[in-house]
Amino acid sequence: EEAEKIARELNDEARLARVLHWIGNAYISNGFPSRGMPALFESYQIAERLGDERLTLFATFWMTAEMIDRDPRGGLQQMDYVIEAARKYRRREVEAHALAKKAMAHARLGEFAEARDAVEQAYEASRKADSVVNGADVALMSSQAFLDMGDVRSGLEHSRRGTEQALSANGLECAMYGHYCTGLGNLHSRNPAEAQRAFESALRLLTDNLFELRGSDAMANEVRAGLAIARFLGGDTGAINDMESALANADAVGDDYTGAFIAQALGEGYTQLGDFERAKQNLDAALDYYRRNEMKPYVARALQSSATLHEAQGRIAEAERDLAEAERLMEDLSL
């Protein structure tokens, strides 16, 4: 911070870009990425004006990681550039992060062989980086990839490993994400009690460390959404109101991926409650997002939810149509 003050007083953009880059990295490398983003992106803006590719690399990774939620196919192409540049400048942490996020994108698209290959490469790069928090991040992104591939056991193993590593280094935001991944894994295996415990552990980290975890609002909303879904699956039908609130929050910040995840859960919930109009509205929204982004595993699962709705409505032909398409996708994916 003292170096930043001096660089600003000198109006020395080159030094300021480097200082801000280090400030951003200090937070991110220690497991507090949200707190590092303002400095990192100001550094990026200056470095881009100065034509310093080395200093734009880390911010470019984070922007590309966010792009994968909106457009996994397009994000993959940009992530290959990040990986190439990270190798050029021997930035092993960025390379490992980018490969792990690439694995997530491939898994979302149903390209499972490519996803597993990217996971292996990410771990190899992370070992060379020799950073506990980087290793935790790789494990947690790998957890998400395995869950999307239908391998819940591997997903939960990676989330356990990543959470333990993050906590050992006091990387609290990463640990919060780790508990979230564990909650997701238990939702996948229809174990709402364990899922609820994991999401509650994530929220305890947040409430016990409000200053350190300031800026992690998007992650907090994802955790609250997961907790509401787990509560509903555990029999608390009133939790559907919290799911609606989480969906509104996701929509407000343009978090389409989380919005689709919540919408599908709401569709399933309203089907169970017999509110078929709201169920259809939410399931159609989720399916539209998944189809537009070619997210085949998600399409298959949402079609199963749609089939359940149609069956409950007595629309058997439509239920059979949805199930047939879901089964074709799952067979193609070996899901």
mmCIF file of C-alpha atoms in Angstrom:
data_model
loop_
_atom_site.group_PDB
_atom_site.id
_atom_site.type_symbol
_atom_site.label_atom_id
_atom_site.label_comp_id
_atom_site.label_asym_id
_atom_site.label_seq_id
_atom_site.Cartn_x
_atom_site.Cartn_y
_atom_site.Cartn_z
ATOM 1 C CA GLU A 1 0.000 0.000 0.000
ATOM 2 C CA GLU A 2 2.905 2.346 0.701
ATOM 3 C CA ALA A 3 4.398 1.501 -2.701
ATOM 4 C CA GLU A 4 1.027 2.163 -4.333
ATOM 5 C CA LYS A 5 0.860 5.581 -2.628
ATOM 6 C CA ILE A 6 4.334 6.519 -3.883
ATOM 7 C CA ALA A 7 3.612 5.315 -7.441
ATOM 8 C CA ARG A 8 0.423 7.404 -7.548
ATOM 9 C CA GLU A 9 2.240 10.484 -6.224
ATOM 10 C CA LEU A 10 4.900 10.050 -8.916
ATOM 11 C CA ASN A 11 2.198 9.474 -11.565
ATOM 12 C CA ASP A 12 4.333 6.504 -12.670
ATOM 13 C CA GLU A 13 1.895 4.211 -14.482
ATOM 14 C CA ALA A 14 4.383 1.399 -15.086
ATOM 15 C CA ARG A 15 5.255 1.135 -11.392
ATOM 16 C CA LEU A 16 1.616 1.540 -10.356
ATOM 17 C CA ALA A 17 0.562 -1.321 -12.646
ATOM 18 C CA ARG A 18 3.206 -3.596 -11.099
ATOM 19 C CA VAL A 19 2.314 -2.608 -7.528
ATOM 20 C CA LEU A 20 -1.421 -3.141 -8.072
ATOM 21 C CA HIS A 21 -0.668 -6.468 -9.726
ATOM 22 C CA TRP A 22 1.248 -7.583 -6.636
ATOM 23 C CA ILE A 23 -1.516 -6.382 -4.313
ATOM 24 C CA GLY A 24 -4.076 -8.372 -6.297
ATOM 25 C CA ASN A 25 -1.837 -11.432 -6.315
ATOM 26 C CA ALA A 26 -1.205 -11.191 -2.572
ATOM 27 C CA TYR A 27 -4.918 -11.564 -1.878
ATOM 28 C CA ILE A 28 -5.637 -14.135 -4.590
ATOM 29 C CA SER A 29 -2.660 -16.366 -3.786
ATOM 30 C CA ASN A 30 -3.683 -16.455 -0.136
ATOM 31 C CA GLY A 31 -7.279 -17.493 -0.808
ATOM 32 C CA PHE A 32 -9.109 -14.141 -0.843
ATOM 33 C CA PRO A 33 -9.721 -13.545 -4.572
ATOM 34 C CA SER A 34 -12.664 -11.140 -4.192
ATOM 35 C CA ARG A 35 -10.536 -8.703 -2.174
ATOM 36 C CA GLY A 36 -7.810 -8.785 -4.824
ATOM 37 C CA MET A 37 -9.999 -8.054 -7.835
ATOM 38 C CA PRO A 38 -10.200 -4.219 -7.650
ATOM 39 C CA ALA A 39 -6.407 -3.849 -7.629
ATOM 40 C CA LEU A 40 -5.944 -6.568 -10.231
ATOM 41 C CA PHE A 41 -8.361 -5.015 -12.722
ATOM 42 C CA GLU A 42 -6.978 -1.498 -12.281
ATOM 43 C CA SER A 43 -3.545 -2.987 -12.958
ATOM 44 C CA TYR A 44 -4.969 -4.678 -16.047
ATOM 45 C CA GLN A 45 -6.362 -1.412 -17.431
ATOM 46 C CA ILE A 46 -3.024 0.370 -17.003
ATOM 47 C CA ALA A 47 -0.949 -2.546 -18.307
ATOM 48 C CA GLU A 48 -3.180 -2.861 -21.379
ATOM 49 C CA ARG A 49 -2.568 0.822 -22.191
ATOM 50 C CA LEU A 50 1.163 0.242 -21.762
ATOM 51 C CA GLY A 51 1.128 -2.979 -23.820
ATOM 52 C CA ASP A 52 2.513 -5.136 -20.973
ATOM 53 C CA GLU A 53 1.042 -8.598 -21.663
ATOM 54 C CA ARG A 54 2.715 -10.116 -18.602
ATOM 55 C CA LEU A 55 0.726 -7.895 -16.242
ATOM 56 C CA THR A 56 -2.585 -8.393 -18.071
ATOM 57 C CA LEU A 57 -2.370 -12.188 -17.897
ATOM 58 C CA PHE A 58 -3.881 -12.874 -14.470
ATOM 59 C CA ALA A 59 -6.806 -10.481 -14.985
ATOM 60 C CA THR A 60 -7.399 -11.981 -18.433
ATOM 61 C CA PHE A 61 -7.699 -15.398 -16.773
ATOM 62 C CA TRP A 62 -10.349 -14.161 -14.322
ATOM 63 C CA MET A 63 -12.356 -12.458 -17.069
ATOM 64 C CA THR A 64 -12.200 -15.632 -19.147
ATOM 65 C CA ALA A 65 -13.240 -17.737 -16.151
ATOM 66 C CA GLU A 66 -16.363 -15.576 -15.802
ATOM 67 C CA MET A 67 -16.967 -15.862 -19.550
ATOM 68 C CA ILE A 68 -17.145 -19.661 -19.265
ATOM 69 C CA ASP A 69 -20.327 -19.315 -17.177
ATOM 70 C CA ARG A 70 -21.955 -17.247 -19.946
ATOM 71 C CA ASP A 71 -20.476 -19.049 -22.954
ATOM 72 C CA PRO A 72 -18.473 -22.219 -22.179
ATOM 73 C CA ARG A 73 -17.600 -22.860 -25.825
ATOM 74 C CA GLY A 74 -16.346 -19.326 -26.445
ATOM 75 C CA GLY A 75 -14.580 -19.296 -23.087
ATOM 76 C CA LEU A 76 -12.649 -22.416 -24.004
ATOM 77 C CA GLN A 77 -11.085 -20.712 -27.007
ATOM 78 C CA GLN A 78 -9.989 -17.720 -24.939
ATOM 79 C CA MET A 79 -8.713 -19.996 -22.133
ATOM 80 C CA ASP A 80 -6.319 -21.681 -24.571
ATOM 81 C CA TYR A 81 -4.731 -18.256 -25.150
ATOM 82 C CA VAL A 82 -4.379 -17.790 -21.365
ATOM 83 C CA ILE A 83 -2.720 -21.200 -20.998
ATOM 84 C CA GLU A 84 -0.304 -20.479 -23.851
ATOM 85 C CA ALA A 85 0.648 -17.089 -22.381
ATOM 86 C CA ALA A 86 1.022 -18.566 -18.867
ATOM 87 C CA ARG A 87 3.472 -21.140 -20.228
ATOM 88 C CA LYS A 88 5.327 -18.441 -22.158
ATOM 89 C CA TYR A 89 5.917 -16.423 -18.970
ATOM 90 C CA ARG A 90 6.283 -19.511 -16.736
ATOM 91 C CA ARG A 91 3.321 -18.488 -14.575
ATOM 92 C CA ARG A 92 2.490 -21.922 -13.201
ATOM 93 C CA GLU A 93 -0.281 -20.705 -10.888
ATOM 94 C CA VAL A 94 -2.160 -19.103 -13.782
ATOM 95 C CA GLU A 95 -1.569 -22.153 -15.971
ATOM 96 C CA ALA A 96 -2.954 -24.488 -13.285
ATOM 97 C CA HIS A 97 -5.999 -22.281 -12.661
ATOM 98 C CA ALA A 98 -6.700 -21.984 -16.384
ATOM 99 C CA LEU A 99 -6.402 -25.733 -17.014
ATOM 100 C CA ALA A 100 -8.746 -26.511 -14.107
ATOM 101 C CA LYS A 101 -11.311 -24.004 -15.375
ATOM 102 C CA LYS A 102 -10.894 -25.505 -18.844
ATOM 103 C CA ALA A 103 -11.783 -28.891 -17.333
ATOM 104 C CA MET A 104 -14.971 -27.366 -15.928
ATOM 105 C CA ALA A 105 -15.916 -25.954 -19.346
ATOM 106 C CA HIS A 106 -15.345 -29.281 -21.114
ATOM 107 C CA ALA A 107 -17.389 -31.095 -18.458
ATOM 108 C CA ARG A 108 -20.280 -28.644 -18.853
ATOM 109 C CA LEU A 109 -20.247 -29.258 -22.603
ATOM 110 C CA GLY A 110 -20.233 -33.031 -22.141
ATOM 111 C CA GLU A 111 -16.644 -33.449 -23.405
ATOM 112 C CA PHE A 112 -15.576 -35.736 -20.591
ATOM 113 C CA ALA A 113 -12.325 -37.148 -22.020
ATOM 114 C CA GLU A 114 -11.034 -33.616 -22.583
ATOM 115 C CA ALA A 115 -12.166 -32.617 -19.083
ATOM 116 C CA ARG A 116 -10.254 -35.471 -17.429
ATOM 117 C CA ASP A 117 -7.142 -34.666 -19.472
ATOM 118 C CA ALA A 118 -7.322 -31.010 -18.404
ATOM 119 C CA VAL A 119 -7.675 -32.059 -14.733
ATOM 120 C CA GLU A 120 -4.468 -34.111 -14.980
ATOM 121 C CA GLN A 121 -2.607 -31.252 -16.639
ATOM 122 C CA ALA A 122 -3.895 -28.799 -14.018
ATOM 123 C CA TYR A 123 -2.559 -30.932 -11.173
ATOM 124 C CA GLU A 124 0.806 -31.261 -12.924
ATOM 125 C CA ALA A 125 1.086 -27.482 -13.335
ATOM 126 C CA SER A 126 -0.035 -26.916 -9.744
ATOM 127 C CA ARG A 127 2.669 -29.225 -8.388
ATOM 128 C CA LYS A 128 5.243 -27.073 -10.169
ATOM 129 C CA ALA A 129 3.642 -23.930 -8.738
ATOM 130 C CA ASP A 130 4.154 -25.312 -5.198
ATOM 131 C CA SER A 131 1.296 -23.273 -3.701
ATOM 132 C CA VAL A 132 -1.131 -24.759 -1.178
ATOM 133 C CA VAL A 133 -3.956 -22.395 -2.134
ATOM 134 C CA ASN A 134 -3.383 -22.994 -5.846
ATOM 135 C CA GLY A 135 -3.580 -26.733 -5.184
ATOM 136 C CA ALA A 136 -6.830 -26.182 -3.303
ATOM 137 C CA ASP A 137 -8.291 -24.178 -6.182
ATOM 138 C CA VAL A 138 -7.370 -26.891 -8.679
ATOM 139 C CA ALA A 139 -8.947 -29.564 -6.479
ATOM 140 C CA LEU A 140 -12.179 -27.580 -6.092
ATOM 141 C CA MET A 141 -12.566 -26.778 -9.786
ATOM 142 C CA SER A 142 -11.840 -30.451 -10.516
ATOM 143 C CA SER A 143 -14.585 -31.329 -8.032
ATOM 144 C CA GLN A 144 -17.079 -29.300 -10.053
ATOM 145 C CA ALA A 145 -15.937 -30.998 -13.275
ATOM 146 C CA PHE A 146 -16.367 -34.490 -11.811
ATOM 147 C CA LEU A 147 -19.830 -33.641 -10.490
ATOM 148 C CA ASP A 148 -20.880 -32.489 -13.956
ATOM 149 C CA MET A 149 -19.540 -35.766 -15.354
ATOM 150 C CA GLY A 150 -21.759 -37.688 -12.945
ATOM 151 C CA ASP A 151 -18.813 -38.976 -10.883
ATOM 152 C CA VAL A 152 -20.080 -37.860 -7.478
ATOM 153 C CA ARG A 153 -17.581 -39.943 -5.503
ATOM 154 C CA SER A 154 -14.597 -38.280 -7.216
ATOM 155 C CA GLY A 155 -16.297 -34.899 -6.943
ATOM 156 C CA LEU A 156 -16.696 -35.241 -3.177
ATOM 157 C CA GLU A 157 -13.140 -36.540 -2.758
ATOM 158 C CA HIS A 158 -11.726 -33.525 -4.586
ATOM 159 C CA SER A 159 -13.928 -31.101 -2.636
ATOM 160 C CA ARG A 160 -12.757 -32.649 0.655
ATOM 161 C CA ARG A 161 -9.118 -32.403 -0.405
ATOM 162 C CA GLY A 162 -9.465 -28.830 -1.640
ATOM 163 C CA THR A 163 -11.313 -27.638 1.465
ATOM 164 C CA GLU A 164 -8.700 -29.149 3.791
ATOM 165 C CA GLN A 165 -5.871 -27.560 1.816
ATOM 166 C CA ALA A 166 -7.576 -24.151 1.807
ATOM 167 C CA LEU A 167 -8.207 -24.268 5.563
ATOM 168 C CA SER A 168 -4.613 -25.341 6.244
ATOM 169 C CA ALA A 169 -3.430 -22.138 4.543
ATOM 170 C CA ASN A 170 -6.222 -19.967 6.025
ATOM 171 C CA GLY A 171 -7.569 -19.389 2.521
ATOM 172 C CA LEU A 172 -11.040 -18.638 3.814
ATOM 173 C CA GLU A 173 -12.816 -17.746 0.563
ATOM 174 C CA CYS A 174 -11.430 -20.874 -1.088
ATOM 175 C CA ALA A 175 -12.536 -22.925 1.928
ATOM 176 C CA MET A 176 -16.004 -21.392 1.660
ATOM 177 C CA TYR A 177 -16.091 -22.486 -1.983
ATOM 178 C CA GLY A 178 -14.916 -25.933 -0.875
ATOM 179 C CA HIS A 179 -17.842 -26.368 1.506
ATOM 180 C CA TYR A 180 -20.109 -25.210 -1.322
ATOM 181 C CA CYS A 181 -18.707 -27.911 -3.640
ATOM 182 C CA THR A 182 -19.256 -30.518 -0.916
ATOM 183 C CA GLY A 183 -22.842 -29.333 -0.577
ATOM 184 C CA LEU A 184 -23.350 -29.633 -4.340
ATOM 185 C CA GLY A 185 -21.961 -33.162 -4.308
ATOM 186 C CA ASN A 186 -24.431 -34.171 -1.643
ATOM 187 C CA LEU A 187 -27.288 -32.547 -3.571
ATOM 188 C CA HIS A 188 -26.274 -34.655 -6.575
ATOM 189 C CA SER A 189 -26.427 -37.804 -4.444
ATOM 190 C CA ARG A 190 -29.745 -36.728 -2.882
ATOM 191 C CA ASN A 191 -28.298 -36.470 0.608
ATOM 192 C CA PRO A 192 -29.928 -33.207 1.771
ATOM 193 C CA ALA A 193 -28.865 -33.474 5.423
ATOM 194 C CA GLU A 194 -25.150 -33.645 4.530
ATOM 195 C CA ALA A 195 -25.632 -30.950 1.889
ATOM 196 C CA GLN A 196 -27.240 -28.668 4.464
ATOM 197 C CA ARG A 197 -24.339 -29.183 6.878
ATOM 198 C CA ALA A 198 -21.812 -28.284 4.166
ATOM 199 C CA PHE A 199 -23.646 -25.125 3.105
ATOM 200 C CA GLU A 200 -24.057 -24.081 6.746
ATOM 201 C CA SER A 201 -20.292 -24.544 7.248
ATOM 202 C CA ALA A 202 -19.705 -22.200 4.303
ATOM 203 C CA LEU A 203 -22.016 -19.568 5.759
ATOM 204 C CA ARG A 204 -20.373 -19.848 9.192
ATOM 205 C CA LEU A 205 -17.045 -18.999 7.580
ATOM 206 C CA LEU A 206 -18.689 -15.937 6.072
ATOM 207 C CA THR A 207 -20.407 -14.710 9.256
ATOM 208 C CA ASP A 208 -17.304 -15.364 11.396
ATOM 209 C CA ASN A 209 -15.012 -13.525 8.965
ATOM 210 C CA LEU A 210 -17.106 -10.706 7.520
ATOM 211 C CA PHE A 211 -14.147 -8.327 7.144
ATOM 212 C CA GLU A 212 -11.827 -10.847 5.507
ATOM 213 C CA LEU A 213 -14.559 -12.153 3.181
ATOM 214 C CA ARG A 214 -16.042 -8.819 2.166
ATOM 215 C CA GLY A 215 -16.739 -8.715 -1.546
ATOM 216 C CA SER A 216 -17.724 -12.383 -1.811
ATOM 217 C CA ASP A 217 -21.430 -11.605 -2.302
ATOM 218 C CA ALA A 218 -21.842 -13.760 -5.429
ATOM 219 C CA MET A 219 -20.423 -16.821 -3.686
ATOM 220 C CA ALA A 220 -22.581 -16.131 -0.621
ATOM 221 C CA ASN A 221 -25.691 -16.087 -2.831
ATOM 222 C CA GLU A 222 -24.737 -19.439 -4.386
ATOM 223 C CA VAL A 223 -24.271 -20.922 -0.911
ATOM 224 C CA ARG A 224 -27.623 -19.577 0.306
ATOM 225 C CA ALA A 225 -29.295 -21.000 -2.795
ATOM 226 C CA GLY A 226 -27.750 -24.406 -2.135
ATOM 227 C CA LEU A 227 -28.817 -24.284 1.500
ATOM 228 C CA ALA A 228 -32.404 -23.429 0.544
ATOM 229 C CA ILE A 229 -32.492 -26.318 -1.947
ATOM 230 C CA ALA A 230 -31.124 -28.730 0.669
ATOM 231 C CA ARG A 231 -33.699 -27.563 3.210
ATOM 232 C CA PHE A 232 -36.520 -28.018 0.692
ATOM 233 C CA LEU A 233 -35.331 -31.528 -0.186
ATOM 234 C CA GLY A 234 -35.208 -32.248 3.544
ATOM 235 C CA GLY A 235 -38.906 -31.409 3.889
ATOM 236 C CA ASP A 236 -38.891 -27.653 4.622
ATOM 237 C CA THR A 237 -41.262 -26.473 1.878
ATOM 238 C CA GLY A 238 -41.025 -22.867 3.104
ATOM 239 C CA ALA A 239 -37.422 -22.817 1.844
ATOM 240 C CA ILE A 240 -38.782 -22.306 -1.668
ATOM 241 C CA ASN A 241 -39.152 -18.598 -0.813
ATOM 242 C CA ASP A 242 -35.413 -18.412 -0.084
ATOM 243 C CA MET A 243 -34.763 -20.120 -3.424
ATOM 244 C CA GLU A 244 -36.830 -17.400 -5.130
ATOM 245 C CA SER A 245 -34.805 -14.694 -3.335
ATOM 246 C CA ALA A 246 -31.537 -16.297 -4.412
ATOM 247 C CA LEU A 247 -32.767 -16.454 -8.013
ATOM 248 C CA ALA A 248 -33.662 -12.757 -7.913
ATOM 249 C CA ASN A 249 -30.177 -11.953 -6.585
ATOM 250 C CA ALA A 250 -28.521 -14.015 -9.330
ATOM 251 C CA ASP A 251 -30.627 -12.297 -11.998
ATOM 252 C CA ALA A 252 -29.790 -8.868 -10.561
ATOM 253 C CA VAL A 253 -26.048 -9.371 -11.051
ATOM 254 C CA GLY A 254 -26.330 -11.243 -14.365
ATOM 255 C CA ASP A 255 -25.211 -14.592 -12.925
ATOM 256 C CA ASP A 256 -26.997 -16.696 -15.540
ATOM 257 C CA TYR A 257 -25.319 -19.995 -14.631
ATOM 258 C CA THR A 258 -26.395 -19.813 -10.977
ATOM 259 C CA GLY A 259 -29.792 -18.544 -12.094
ATOM 260 C CA ALA A 260 -30.339 -21.620 -14.271
ATOM 261 C CA PHE A 261 -29.224 -23.918 -11.441
ATOM 262 C CA ILE A 262 -31.736 -22.319 -9.063
ATOM 263 C CA ALA A 263 -34.480 -22.227 -11.700
ATOM 264 C CA GLN A 264 -34.211 -25.970 -12.266
ATOM 265 C CA ALA A 265 -34.416 -26.606 -8.520
ATOM 266 C CA LEU A 266 -37.438 -24.302 -8.315
ATOM 267 C CA GLY A 267 -39.057 -26.185 -11.193
ATOM 268 C CA GLU A 268 -38.595 -29.447 -9.337
ATOM 269 C CA GLY A 269 -39.862 -27.884 -6.113
ATOM 270 C CA TYR A 270 -42.985 -26.395 -7.654
ATOM 271 C CA THR A 271 -43.688 -29.709 -9.373
ATOM 272 C CA GLN A 272 -43.637 -31.370 -5.965
ATOM 273 C CA LEU A 273 -45.951 -28.667 -4.569
ATOM 274 C CA GLY A 274 -48.369 -29.014 -7.482
ATOM 275 C CA ASP A 275 -47.815 -25.484 -8.819
ATOM 276 C CA PHE A 276 -47.319 -26.650 -12.388
ATOM 277 C CA GLU A 277 -47.401 -23.207 -14.019
ATOM 278 C CA ARG A 278 -44.443 -21.938 -11.980
ATOM 279 C CA ALA A 279 -42.697 -25.278 -12.402
ATOM 280 C CA LYS A 280 -42.924 -25.030 -16.191
ATOM 281 C CA GLN A 281 -41.792 -21.407 -16.219
ATOM 282 C CA ASN A 282 -38.644 -22.203 -14.246
ATOM 283 C CA LEU A 283 -37.788 -25.454 -16.032
ATOM 284 C CA ASP A 284 -38.238 -23.808 -19.438
ATOM 285 C CA ALA A 285 -35.854 -21.002 -18.387
ATOM 286 C CA ALA A 286 -33.208 -23.481 -17.213
ATOM 287 C CA LEU A 287 -33.529 -25.654 -20.319
ATOM 288 C CA ASP A 288 -33.296 -22.626 -22.614
ATOM 289 C CA TYR A 289 -30.029 -21.537 -20.964
ATOM 290 C CA TYR A 290 -28.544 -25.043 -21.101
ATOM 291 C CA ARG A 291 -29.521 -25.599 -24.735
ATOM 292 C CA ARG A 292 -28.205 -22.202 -25.864
ATOM 293 C CA ASN A 293 -24.848 -22.993 -24.275
ATOM 294 C CA GLU A 294 -24.671 -26.620 -25.497
ATOM 295 C CA MET A 295 -24.407 -27.900 -21.912
ATOM 296 C CA LYS A 296 -25.421 -31.479 -22.653
ATOM 297 C CA PRO A 297 -25.204 -33.021 -19.145
ATOM 298 C CA TYR A 298 -27.346 -30.178 -17.813
ATOM 299 C CA VAL A 299 -29.845 -30.522 -20.662
ATOM 300 C CA ALA A 300 -30.197 -34.237 -19.879
ATOM 301 C CA ARG A 301 -30.878 -33.627 -16.189
ATOM 302 C CA ALA A 302 -33.278 -30.745 -16.853
ATOM 303 C CA LEU A 303 -35.186 -32.942 -19.314
ATOM 304 C CA GLN A 304 -35.615 -35.529 -16.577
ATOM 305 C CA SER A 305 -37.077 -32.802 -14.358
ATOM 306 C CA SER A 306 -39.359 -31.712 -17.211
ATOM 307 C CA ALA A 307 -40.511 -35.309 -17.701
ATOM 308 C CA THR A 308 -41.441 -35.525 -14.014
ATOM 309 C CA LEU A 309 -43.506 -32.348 -14.392
ATOM 310 C CA HIS A 310 -45.312 -33.639 -17.482
ATOM 311 C CA GLU A 311 -46.028 -36.948 -15.783
ATOM 312 C CA ALA A 312 -47.497 -35.130 -12.784
ATOM 313 C CA GLN A 313 -49.712 -33.187 -15.195
ATOM 314 C CA GLY A 314 -50.863 -36.399 -16.846
ATOM 315 C CA ARG A 315 -49.152 -35.434 -20.105
ATOM 316 C CA ILE A 316 -47.618 -38.855 -20.651
ATOM 317 C CA ALA A 317 -46.617 -38.444 -24.302
ATOM 318 C CA GLU A 318 -44.598 -35.312 -23.490
ATOM 319 C CA ALA A 319 -43.023 -36.997 -20.474
ATOM 320 C CA GLU A 320 -41.949 -39.937 -22.648
ATOM 321 C CA ARG A 321 -40.552 -37.546 -25.261
ATOM 322 C CA ASP A 322 -38.436 -35.729 -22.653
ATOM 323 C CA LEU A 323 -37.220 -38.990 -21.134
ATOM 324 C CA ALA A 324 -36.274 -40.396 -24.539
ATOM 325 C CA GLU A 325 -34.164 -37.320 -25.355
ATOM 326 C CA ALA A 326 -32.569 -37.381 -21.892
ATOM 327 C CA GLU A 327 -31.701 -41.059 -22.240
ATOM 328 C CA ARG A 328 -30.138 -40.503 -25.674
ATOM 329 C CA LEU A 329 -27.968 -37.723 -24.278
ATOM 330 C CA MET A 330 -26.943 -39.720 -21.224
ATOM 331 C CA GLU A 331 -26.076 -42.725 -23.360
ATOM 332 C CA ASP A 332 -23.977 -40.565 -25.695
ATOM 333 C CA LEU A 333 -22.195 -39.064 -22.686
ATOM 334 C CA SER A 334 -21.914 -42.340 -20.740
ATOM 335 C CA LEU A 335 -23.393 -40.260 -17.930
#
